[in-house]
Tab-separated table of C-alpha atoms in Angstrom:
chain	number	residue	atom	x	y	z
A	1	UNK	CA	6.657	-22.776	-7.411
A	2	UNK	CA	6.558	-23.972	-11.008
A	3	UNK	CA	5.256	-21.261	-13.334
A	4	UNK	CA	3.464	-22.173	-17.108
A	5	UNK	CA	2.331	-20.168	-19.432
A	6	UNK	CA	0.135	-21.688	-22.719
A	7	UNK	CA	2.748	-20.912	-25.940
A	8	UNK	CA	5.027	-19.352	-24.468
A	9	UNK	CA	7.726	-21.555	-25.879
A	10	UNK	CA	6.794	-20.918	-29.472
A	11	UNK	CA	6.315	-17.596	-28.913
A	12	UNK	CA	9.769	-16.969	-27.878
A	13	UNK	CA	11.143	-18.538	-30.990
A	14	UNK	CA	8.875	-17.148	-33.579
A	15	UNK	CA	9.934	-13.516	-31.528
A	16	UNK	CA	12.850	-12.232	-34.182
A	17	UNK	CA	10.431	-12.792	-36.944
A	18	UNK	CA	7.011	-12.287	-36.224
A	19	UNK	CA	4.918	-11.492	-39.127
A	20	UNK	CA	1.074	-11.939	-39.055
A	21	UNK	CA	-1.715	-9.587	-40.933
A	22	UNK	CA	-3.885	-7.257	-38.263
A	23	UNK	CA	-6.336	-4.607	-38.955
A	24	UNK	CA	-9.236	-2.324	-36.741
A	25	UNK	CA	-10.957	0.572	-38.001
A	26	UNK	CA	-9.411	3.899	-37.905
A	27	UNK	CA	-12.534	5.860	-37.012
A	28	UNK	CA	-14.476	4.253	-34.121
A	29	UNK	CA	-18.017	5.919	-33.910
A	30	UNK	CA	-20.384	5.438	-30.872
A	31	UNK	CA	-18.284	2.522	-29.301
A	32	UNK	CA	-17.346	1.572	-26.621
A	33	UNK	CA	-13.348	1.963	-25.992
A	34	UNK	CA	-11.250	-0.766	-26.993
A	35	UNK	CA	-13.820	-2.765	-29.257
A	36	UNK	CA	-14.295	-3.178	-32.874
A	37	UNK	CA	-16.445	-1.526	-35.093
A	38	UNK	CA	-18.496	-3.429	-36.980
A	39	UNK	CA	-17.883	-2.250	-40.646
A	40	UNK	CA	-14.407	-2.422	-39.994
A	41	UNK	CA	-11.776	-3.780	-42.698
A	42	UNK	CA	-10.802	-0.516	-44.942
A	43	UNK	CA	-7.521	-0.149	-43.459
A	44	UNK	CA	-4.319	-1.163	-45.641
A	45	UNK	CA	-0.764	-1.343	-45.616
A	46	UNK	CA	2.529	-3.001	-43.975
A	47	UNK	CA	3.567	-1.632	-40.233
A	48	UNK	CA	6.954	-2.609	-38.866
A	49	UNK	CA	7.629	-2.744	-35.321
A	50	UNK	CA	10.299	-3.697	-32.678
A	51	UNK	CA	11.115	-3.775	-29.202
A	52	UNK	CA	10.047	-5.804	-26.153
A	53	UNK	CA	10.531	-9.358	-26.042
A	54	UNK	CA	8.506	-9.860	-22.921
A	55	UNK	CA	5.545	-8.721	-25.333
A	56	UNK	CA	6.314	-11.252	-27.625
A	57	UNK	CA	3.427	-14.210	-26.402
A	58	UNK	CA	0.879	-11.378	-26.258
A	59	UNK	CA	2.075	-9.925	-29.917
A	60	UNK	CA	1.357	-13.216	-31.463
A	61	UNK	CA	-1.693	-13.067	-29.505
A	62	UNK	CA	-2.583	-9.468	-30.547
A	63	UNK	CA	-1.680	-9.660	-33.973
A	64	UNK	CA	-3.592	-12.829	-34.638
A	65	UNK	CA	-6.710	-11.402	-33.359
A	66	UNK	CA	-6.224	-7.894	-35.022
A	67	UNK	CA	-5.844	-10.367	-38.418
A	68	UNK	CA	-9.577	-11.259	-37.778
A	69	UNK	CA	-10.829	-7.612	-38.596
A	70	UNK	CA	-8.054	-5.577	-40.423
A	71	UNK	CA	-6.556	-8.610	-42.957
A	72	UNK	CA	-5.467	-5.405	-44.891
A	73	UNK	CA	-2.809	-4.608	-42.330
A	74	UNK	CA	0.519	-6.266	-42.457
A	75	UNK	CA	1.923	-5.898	-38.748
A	76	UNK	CA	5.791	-7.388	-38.679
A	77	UNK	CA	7.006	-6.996	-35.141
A	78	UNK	CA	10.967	-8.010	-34.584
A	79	UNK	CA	11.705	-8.177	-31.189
A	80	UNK	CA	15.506	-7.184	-30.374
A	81	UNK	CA	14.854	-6.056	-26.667
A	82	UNK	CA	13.189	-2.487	-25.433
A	83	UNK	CA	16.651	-0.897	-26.120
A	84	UNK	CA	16.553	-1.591	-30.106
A	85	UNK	CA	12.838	-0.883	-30.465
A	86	UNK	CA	13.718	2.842	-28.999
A	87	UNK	CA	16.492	3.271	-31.314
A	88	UNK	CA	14.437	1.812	-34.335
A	89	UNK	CA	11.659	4.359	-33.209
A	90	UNK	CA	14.227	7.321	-32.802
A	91	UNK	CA	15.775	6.254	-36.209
A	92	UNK	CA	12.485	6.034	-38.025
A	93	UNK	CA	12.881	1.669	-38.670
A	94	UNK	CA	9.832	1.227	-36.349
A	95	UNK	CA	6.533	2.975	-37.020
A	96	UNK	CA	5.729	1.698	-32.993
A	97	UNK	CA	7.672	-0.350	-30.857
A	98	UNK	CA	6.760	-2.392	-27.504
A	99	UNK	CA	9.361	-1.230	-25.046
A	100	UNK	CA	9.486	-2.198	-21.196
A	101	UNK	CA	9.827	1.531	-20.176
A	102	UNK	CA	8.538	4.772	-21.282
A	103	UNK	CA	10.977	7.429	-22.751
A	104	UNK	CA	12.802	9.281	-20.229
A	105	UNK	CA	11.833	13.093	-20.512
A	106	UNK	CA	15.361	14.040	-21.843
A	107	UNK	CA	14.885	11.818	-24.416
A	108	UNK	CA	11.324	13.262	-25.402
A	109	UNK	CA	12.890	16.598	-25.198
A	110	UNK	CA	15.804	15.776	-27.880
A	111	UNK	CA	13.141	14.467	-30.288
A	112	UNK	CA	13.817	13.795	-33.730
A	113	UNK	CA	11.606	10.692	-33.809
A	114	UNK	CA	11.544	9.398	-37.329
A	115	UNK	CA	7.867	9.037	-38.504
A	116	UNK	CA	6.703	12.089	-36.198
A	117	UNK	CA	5.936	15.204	-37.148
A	118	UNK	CA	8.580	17.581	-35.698
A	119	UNK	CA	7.246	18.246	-32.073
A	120	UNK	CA	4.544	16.165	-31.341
A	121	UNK	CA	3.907	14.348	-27.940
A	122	UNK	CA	4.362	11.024	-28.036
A	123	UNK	CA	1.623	8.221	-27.272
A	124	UNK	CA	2.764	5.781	-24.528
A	125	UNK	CA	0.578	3.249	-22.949
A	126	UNK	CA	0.845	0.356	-20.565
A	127	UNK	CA	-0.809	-2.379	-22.881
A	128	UNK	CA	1.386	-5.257	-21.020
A	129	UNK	CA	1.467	-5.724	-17.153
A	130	UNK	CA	3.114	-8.677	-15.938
A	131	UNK	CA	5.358	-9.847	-13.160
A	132	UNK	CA	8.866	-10.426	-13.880
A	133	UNK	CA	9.924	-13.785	-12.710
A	134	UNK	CA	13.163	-14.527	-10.103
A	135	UNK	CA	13.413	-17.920	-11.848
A	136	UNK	CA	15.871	-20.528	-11.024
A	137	UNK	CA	16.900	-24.001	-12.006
A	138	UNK	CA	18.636	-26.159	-8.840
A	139	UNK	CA	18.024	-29.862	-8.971
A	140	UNK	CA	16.034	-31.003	-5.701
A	141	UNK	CA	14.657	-27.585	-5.294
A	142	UNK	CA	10.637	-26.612	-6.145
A	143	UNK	CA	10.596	-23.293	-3.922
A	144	UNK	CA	12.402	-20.317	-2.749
A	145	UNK	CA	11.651	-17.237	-0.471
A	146	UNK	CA	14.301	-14.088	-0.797
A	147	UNK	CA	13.883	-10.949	0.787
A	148	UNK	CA	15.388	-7.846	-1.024
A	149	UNK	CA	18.822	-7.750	0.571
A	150	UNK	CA	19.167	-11.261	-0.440
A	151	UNK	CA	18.454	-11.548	-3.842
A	152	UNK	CA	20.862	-8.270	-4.658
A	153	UNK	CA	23.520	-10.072	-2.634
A	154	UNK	CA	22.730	-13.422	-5.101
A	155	UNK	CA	22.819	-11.226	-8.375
A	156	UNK	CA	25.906	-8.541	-7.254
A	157	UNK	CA	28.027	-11.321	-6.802
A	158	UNK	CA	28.549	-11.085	-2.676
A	159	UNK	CA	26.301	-14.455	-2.311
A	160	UNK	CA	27.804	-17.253	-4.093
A	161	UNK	CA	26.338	-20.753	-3.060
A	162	UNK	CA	22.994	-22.193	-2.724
A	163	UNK	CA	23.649	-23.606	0.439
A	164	UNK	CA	24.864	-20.081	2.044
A	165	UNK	CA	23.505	-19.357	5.513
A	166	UNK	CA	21.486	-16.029	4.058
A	167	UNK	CA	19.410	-18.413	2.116
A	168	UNK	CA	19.027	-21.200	4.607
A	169	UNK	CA	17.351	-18.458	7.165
A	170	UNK	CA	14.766	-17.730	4.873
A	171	UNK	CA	14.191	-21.142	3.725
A	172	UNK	CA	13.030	-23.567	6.413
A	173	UNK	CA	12.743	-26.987	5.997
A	174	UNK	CA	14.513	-26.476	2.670
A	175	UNK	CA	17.393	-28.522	2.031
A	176	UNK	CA	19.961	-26.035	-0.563
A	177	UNK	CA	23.236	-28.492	-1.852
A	178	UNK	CA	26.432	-27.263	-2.091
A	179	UNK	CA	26.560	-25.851	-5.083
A	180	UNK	CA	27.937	-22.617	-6.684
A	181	UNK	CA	25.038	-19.956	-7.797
A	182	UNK	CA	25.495	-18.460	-11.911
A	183	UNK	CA	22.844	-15.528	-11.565
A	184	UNK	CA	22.243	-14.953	-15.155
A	185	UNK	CA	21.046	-11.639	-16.569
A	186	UNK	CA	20.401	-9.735	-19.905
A	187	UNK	CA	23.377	-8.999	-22.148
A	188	UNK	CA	21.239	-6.522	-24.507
A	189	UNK	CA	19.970	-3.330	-23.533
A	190	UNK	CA	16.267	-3.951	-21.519
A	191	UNK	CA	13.373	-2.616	-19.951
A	192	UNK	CA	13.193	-6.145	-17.972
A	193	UNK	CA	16.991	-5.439	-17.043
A	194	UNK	CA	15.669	-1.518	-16.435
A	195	UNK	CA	12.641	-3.043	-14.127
A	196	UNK	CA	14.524	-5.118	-12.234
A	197	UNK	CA	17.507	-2.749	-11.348
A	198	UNK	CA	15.083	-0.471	-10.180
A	199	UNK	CA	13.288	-2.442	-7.942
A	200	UNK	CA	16.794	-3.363	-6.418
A	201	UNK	CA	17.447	0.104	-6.139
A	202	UNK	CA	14.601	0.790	-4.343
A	203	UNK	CA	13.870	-2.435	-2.061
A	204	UNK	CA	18.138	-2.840	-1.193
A	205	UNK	CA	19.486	0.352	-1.275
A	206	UNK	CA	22.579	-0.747	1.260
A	207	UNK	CA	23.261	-3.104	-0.975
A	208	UNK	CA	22.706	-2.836	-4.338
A	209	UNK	CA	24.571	0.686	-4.900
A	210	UNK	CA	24.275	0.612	-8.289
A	211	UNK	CA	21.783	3.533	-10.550
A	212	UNK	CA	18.694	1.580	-12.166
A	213	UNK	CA	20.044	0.843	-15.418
A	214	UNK	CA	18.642	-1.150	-18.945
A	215	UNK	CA	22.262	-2.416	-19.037
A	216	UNK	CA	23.128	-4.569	-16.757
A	217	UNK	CA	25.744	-2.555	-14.080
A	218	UNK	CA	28.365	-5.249	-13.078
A	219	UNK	CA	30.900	-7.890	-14.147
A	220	UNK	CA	29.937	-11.198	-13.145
A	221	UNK	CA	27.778	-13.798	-13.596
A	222	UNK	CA	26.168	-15.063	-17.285
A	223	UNK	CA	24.871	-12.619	-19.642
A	224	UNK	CA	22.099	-13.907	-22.551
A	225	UNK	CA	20.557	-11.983	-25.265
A	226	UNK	CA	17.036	-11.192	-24.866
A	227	UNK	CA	14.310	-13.330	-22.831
A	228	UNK	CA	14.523	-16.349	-24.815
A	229	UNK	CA	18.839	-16.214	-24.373
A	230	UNK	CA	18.019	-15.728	-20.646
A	231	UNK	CA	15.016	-19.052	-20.464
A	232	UNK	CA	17.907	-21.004	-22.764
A	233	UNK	CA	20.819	-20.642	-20.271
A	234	UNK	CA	18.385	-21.172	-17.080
A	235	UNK	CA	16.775	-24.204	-18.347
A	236	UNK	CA	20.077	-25.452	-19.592
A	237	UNK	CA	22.507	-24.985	-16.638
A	238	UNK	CA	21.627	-26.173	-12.586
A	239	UNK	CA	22.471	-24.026	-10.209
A	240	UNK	CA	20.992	-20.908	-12.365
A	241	UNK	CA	19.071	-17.877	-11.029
A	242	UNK	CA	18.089	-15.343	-13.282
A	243	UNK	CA	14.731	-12.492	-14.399
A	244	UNK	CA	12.739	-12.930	-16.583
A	245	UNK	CA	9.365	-11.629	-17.852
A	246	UNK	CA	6.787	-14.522	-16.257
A	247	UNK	CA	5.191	-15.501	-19.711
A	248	UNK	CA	8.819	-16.813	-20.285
A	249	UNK	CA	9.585	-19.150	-17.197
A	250	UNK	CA	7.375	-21.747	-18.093
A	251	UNK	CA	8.184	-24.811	-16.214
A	252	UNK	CA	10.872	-23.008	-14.311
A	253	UNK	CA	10.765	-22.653	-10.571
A	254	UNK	CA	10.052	-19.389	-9.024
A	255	UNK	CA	10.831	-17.478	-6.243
A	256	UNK	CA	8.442	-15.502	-3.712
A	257	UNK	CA	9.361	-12.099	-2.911
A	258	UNK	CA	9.245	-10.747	0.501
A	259	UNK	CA	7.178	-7.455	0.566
A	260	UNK	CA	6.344	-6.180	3.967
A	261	UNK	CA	6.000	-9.033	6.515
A	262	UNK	CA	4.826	-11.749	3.530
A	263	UNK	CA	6.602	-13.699	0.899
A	264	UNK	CA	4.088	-13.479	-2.094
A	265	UNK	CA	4.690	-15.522	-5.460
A	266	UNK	CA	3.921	-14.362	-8.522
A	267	UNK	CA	0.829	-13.865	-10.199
A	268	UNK	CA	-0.841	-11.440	-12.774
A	269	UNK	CA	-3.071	-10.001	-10.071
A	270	UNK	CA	-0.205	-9.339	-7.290
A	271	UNK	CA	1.264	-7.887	-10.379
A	272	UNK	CA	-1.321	-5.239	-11.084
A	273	UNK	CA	-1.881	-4.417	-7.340
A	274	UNK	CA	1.628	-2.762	-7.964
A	275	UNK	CA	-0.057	-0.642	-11.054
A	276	UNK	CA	-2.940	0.102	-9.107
A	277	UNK	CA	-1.495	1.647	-6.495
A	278	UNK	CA	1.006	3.992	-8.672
A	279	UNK	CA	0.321	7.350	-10.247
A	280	UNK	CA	1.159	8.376	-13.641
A	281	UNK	CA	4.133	10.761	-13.650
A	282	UNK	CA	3.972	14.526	-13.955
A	283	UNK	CA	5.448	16.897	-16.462
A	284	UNK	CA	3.891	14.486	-19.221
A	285	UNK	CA	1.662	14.471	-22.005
A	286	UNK	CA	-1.865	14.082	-21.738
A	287	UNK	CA	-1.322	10.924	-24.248
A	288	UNK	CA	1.759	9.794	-22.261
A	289	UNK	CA	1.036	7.410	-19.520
A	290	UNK	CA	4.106	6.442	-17.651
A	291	UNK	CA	3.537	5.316	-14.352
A	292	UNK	CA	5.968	5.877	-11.308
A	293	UNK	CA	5.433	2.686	-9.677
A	294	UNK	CA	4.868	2.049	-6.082
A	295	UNK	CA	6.001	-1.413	-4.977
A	296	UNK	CA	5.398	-1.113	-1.860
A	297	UNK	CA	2.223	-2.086	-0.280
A	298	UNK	CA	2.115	-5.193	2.109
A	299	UNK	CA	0.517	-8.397	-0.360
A	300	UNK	CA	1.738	-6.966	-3.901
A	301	UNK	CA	4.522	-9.155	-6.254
A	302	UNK	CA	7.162	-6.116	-6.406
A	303	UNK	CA	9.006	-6.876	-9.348
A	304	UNK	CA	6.473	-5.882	-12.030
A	305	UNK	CA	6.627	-5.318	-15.544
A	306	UNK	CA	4.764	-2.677	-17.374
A	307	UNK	CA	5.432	-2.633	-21.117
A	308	UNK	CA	4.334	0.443	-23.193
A	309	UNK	CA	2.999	0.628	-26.477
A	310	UNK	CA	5.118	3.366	-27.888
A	311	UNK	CA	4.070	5.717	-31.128
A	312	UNK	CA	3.261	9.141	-32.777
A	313	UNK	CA	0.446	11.798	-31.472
A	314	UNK	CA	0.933	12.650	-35.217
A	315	UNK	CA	2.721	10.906	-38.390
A	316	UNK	CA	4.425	12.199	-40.974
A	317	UNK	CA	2.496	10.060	-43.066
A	318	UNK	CA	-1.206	10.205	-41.920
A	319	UNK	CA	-1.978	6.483	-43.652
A	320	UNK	CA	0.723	4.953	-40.809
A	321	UNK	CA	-1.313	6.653	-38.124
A	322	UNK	CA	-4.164	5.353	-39.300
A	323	UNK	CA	-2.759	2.354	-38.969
A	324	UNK	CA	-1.030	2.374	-35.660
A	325	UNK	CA	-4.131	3.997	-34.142
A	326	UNK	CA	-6.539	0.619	-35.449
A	327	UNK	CA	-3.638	-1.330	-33.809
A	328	UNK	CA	-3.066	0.279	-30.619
A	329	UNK	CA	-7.345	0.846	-30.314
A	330	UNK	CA	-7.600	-3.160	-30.626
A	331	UNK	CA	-5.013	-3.838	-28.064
A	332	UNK	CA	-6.363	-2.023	-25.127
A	333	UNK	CA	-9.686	-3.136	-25.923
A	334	UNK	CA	-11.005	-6.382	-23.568
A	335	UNK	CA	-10.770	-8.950	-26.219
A	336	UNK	CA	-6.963	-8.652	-26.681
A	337	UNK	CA	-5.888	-8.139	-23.213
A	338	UNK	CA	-7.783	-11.138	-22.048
A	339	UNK	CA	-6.516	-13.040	-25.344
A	340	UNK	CA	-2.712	-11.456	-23.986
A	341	UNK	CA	-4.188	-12.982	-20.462
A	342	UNK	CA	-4.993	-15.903	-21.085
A	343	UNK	CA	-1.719	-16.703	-23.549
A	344	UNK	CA	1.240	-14.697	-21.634
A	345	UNK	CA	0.044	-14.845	-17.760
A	346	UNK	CA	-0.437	-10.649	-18.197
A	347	UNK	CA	-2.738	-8.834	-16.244
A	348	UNK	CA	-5.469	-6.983	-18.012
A	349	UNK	CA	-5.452	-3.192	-17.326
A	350	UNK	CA	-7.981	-1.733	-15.914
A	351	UNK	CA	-11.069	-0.224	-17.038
A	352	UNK	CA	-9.949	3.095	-15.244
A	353	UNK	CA	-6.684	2.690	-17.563
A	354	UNK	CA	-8.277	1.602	-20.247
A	355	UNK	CA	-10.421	5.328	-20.287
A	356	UNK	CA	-7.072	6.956	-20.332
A	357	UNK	CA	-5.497	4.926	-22.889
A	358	UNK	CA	-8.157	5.039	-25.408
A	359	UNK	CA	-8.297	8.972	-24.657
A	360	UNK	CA	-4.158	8.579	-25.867
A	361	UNK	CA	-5.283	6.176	-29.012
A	362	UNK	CA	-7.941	8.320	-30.078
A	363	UNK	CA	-5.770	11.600	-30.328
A	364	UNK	CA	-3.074	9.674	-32.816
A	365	UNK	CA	-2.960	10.902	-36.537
């Protein structure tokens, strides 16, 4: 299956430097949640942000449409991986960060976040939901079923050729050549890498014995920095297998997961079945919505991403929450996520997760 995604491309290499102006109003009144205000345009000042990289098509996206009402708002998102945006937000660097997992609640507990006031909760929401691609580059080859046992066997190192009888059985018809398999994975620390482990984990726990980790667990294989380091060395090398956030595999092949009794490819919408059928986890803030996903159900694409939006309930200086609050308000509002939708392959959230997420946004100051 050949997977595309509109910019992607350029969006990967503009990632380390992305620099556009963005602005919403600080003080919605009588709207709807998620839209803008029509007055808006009072907000100024520069914002500096890190993190993701899977976020990166739908931050160009975002910040070019925030531009349109805010032009007093300088947003500069760096990407760096989910890793470095949580240090530059613990460190104080970041105002917000994108970051492909929520903070753990030992991390929350140890605080010290730079631009919060001393105790506050912080505000995490799932703004980006998106499968993460099993993409792979083997001349001949257009499509690929794995079951769960399989593909850890491929990326632990115990499966080493394309041609190998474990991938034959679930292939029929398909013709592998004898060729040796570099599974390539991320060499910085990452949500994706964090995602991906844990679906392992979960899915092939006989054989991948390994904790979920954002760093990857084992020797082997090819390591590349960030999603664009991981599309440059599966694009450049045959024989490659490797994950990646979808808006990044462009006209990579991709592999259909087995879940249940189906092989389902990848799409946005198998994506958020995932999402839909999770709960948010306990213990938490009211404005923290991290999600204990269920990957489960028969029909879903179980490798999912869900990237958070990551900042203060309260700021130390209350002119960066105002900021950060017109951001994050424009992002989960429709006109963004079907922007991020229609430029990165996401999956809009919900209007049910919308509600909660504006409820988050709203309480930021």
């Amino acid at each position: 299956m050949k997977f595309t995604r509109v910019g992607a491309s350029v969006a990967m290499a503009a990632i380390a430097a992305l620099t556009l102006a963005a602005c919403a109003s600080n003080e919605p009144t009588a709207a709807e949640p998620g839209t803008a205000v029509e007055g808006a345009g009072s907000l100024t000042g520069t914002l500096a942000a890190s993190g993701a990289s899977s976020q990166g098509t739908a931050q160009t996206s975002w910040i070019a449409g925030f531009a349109a009402v805010e032009p007093g708002i300088q947003i500069n998102y760096a990407g760096g991986g989910s890793g470095a945006g949580r240090t530059d937000f613990t460190n104080g660097t970041s105002a917000f960060i994108g970051s492909d997992r929520a903070f753990k609640m030992e991390e929350i507990e140890a605080g010290g976040f730079g631009n919060c006031v001393d105790g506050t909760d912080l505000v995490e929401i799932p703004a980006y939901i998106s499968p993460i691609a099993v993409a792979f580059n083997v001349e001949g080859v257009d499509t690929l079923n794995l079951d769960p046992a399989t593909l850890a066997k491929i990326f632990k190192g115990e499966i080493t050729n394309w041609n190998a009888p474990e991938i034959a059985a679930l292939n029929a018809g398909v013709t592998f050549p004898d060729l040796a398999i570099t599974p390539v994975h991320r060499s910085d620390t990452s949500g994706t890498t964090g995602n991906f482990t844990s679906y392992l984990v979960e899915a092939a726990p006989d054989v991948w014995t390994f904790e979920d980790s954002d760093d990857w667990p084992i020797e082997g294989g090819e390591g590349a920095q960030e999603t664009p380091g991981v599309q440059q060395a599966l694009t450049s090398g045959n024989g490659t297998i490797g994950y990646l956030d979808a808006s990044a595999a462009g006209d990579l092949s991709t592999a259909a997961i087995q879940t249940g009794s189906e092989f389902v490819e990848l799409s946005p919408e198998a994506a958020a079945a995932v999402v839909d059928n999770s709960t948010l986890e306990e213990g938490r803030a009211a404005t923290d919505l991290s999600f204990e996903l269920d990957r489960s159900a028969e029909g879903v694409y179980p490798i999912v991403l869900v990237s958070y939006l990551i900042g203060c309930a309260e700021y130390t200086d209350p002119a960066v929450g105002a900021n950060v609050k017109a951001y994050f308000d424009y992002v989960i509002s429709p006109e963004a996520q079907d922007a991020a939708a229609e430029n990165a392959g996401s999956a809009p959230i919900s209007d049910d997760l919308r509600t909660q997420a504006q409820a988050a946004v709203d309480a930021i100051k």
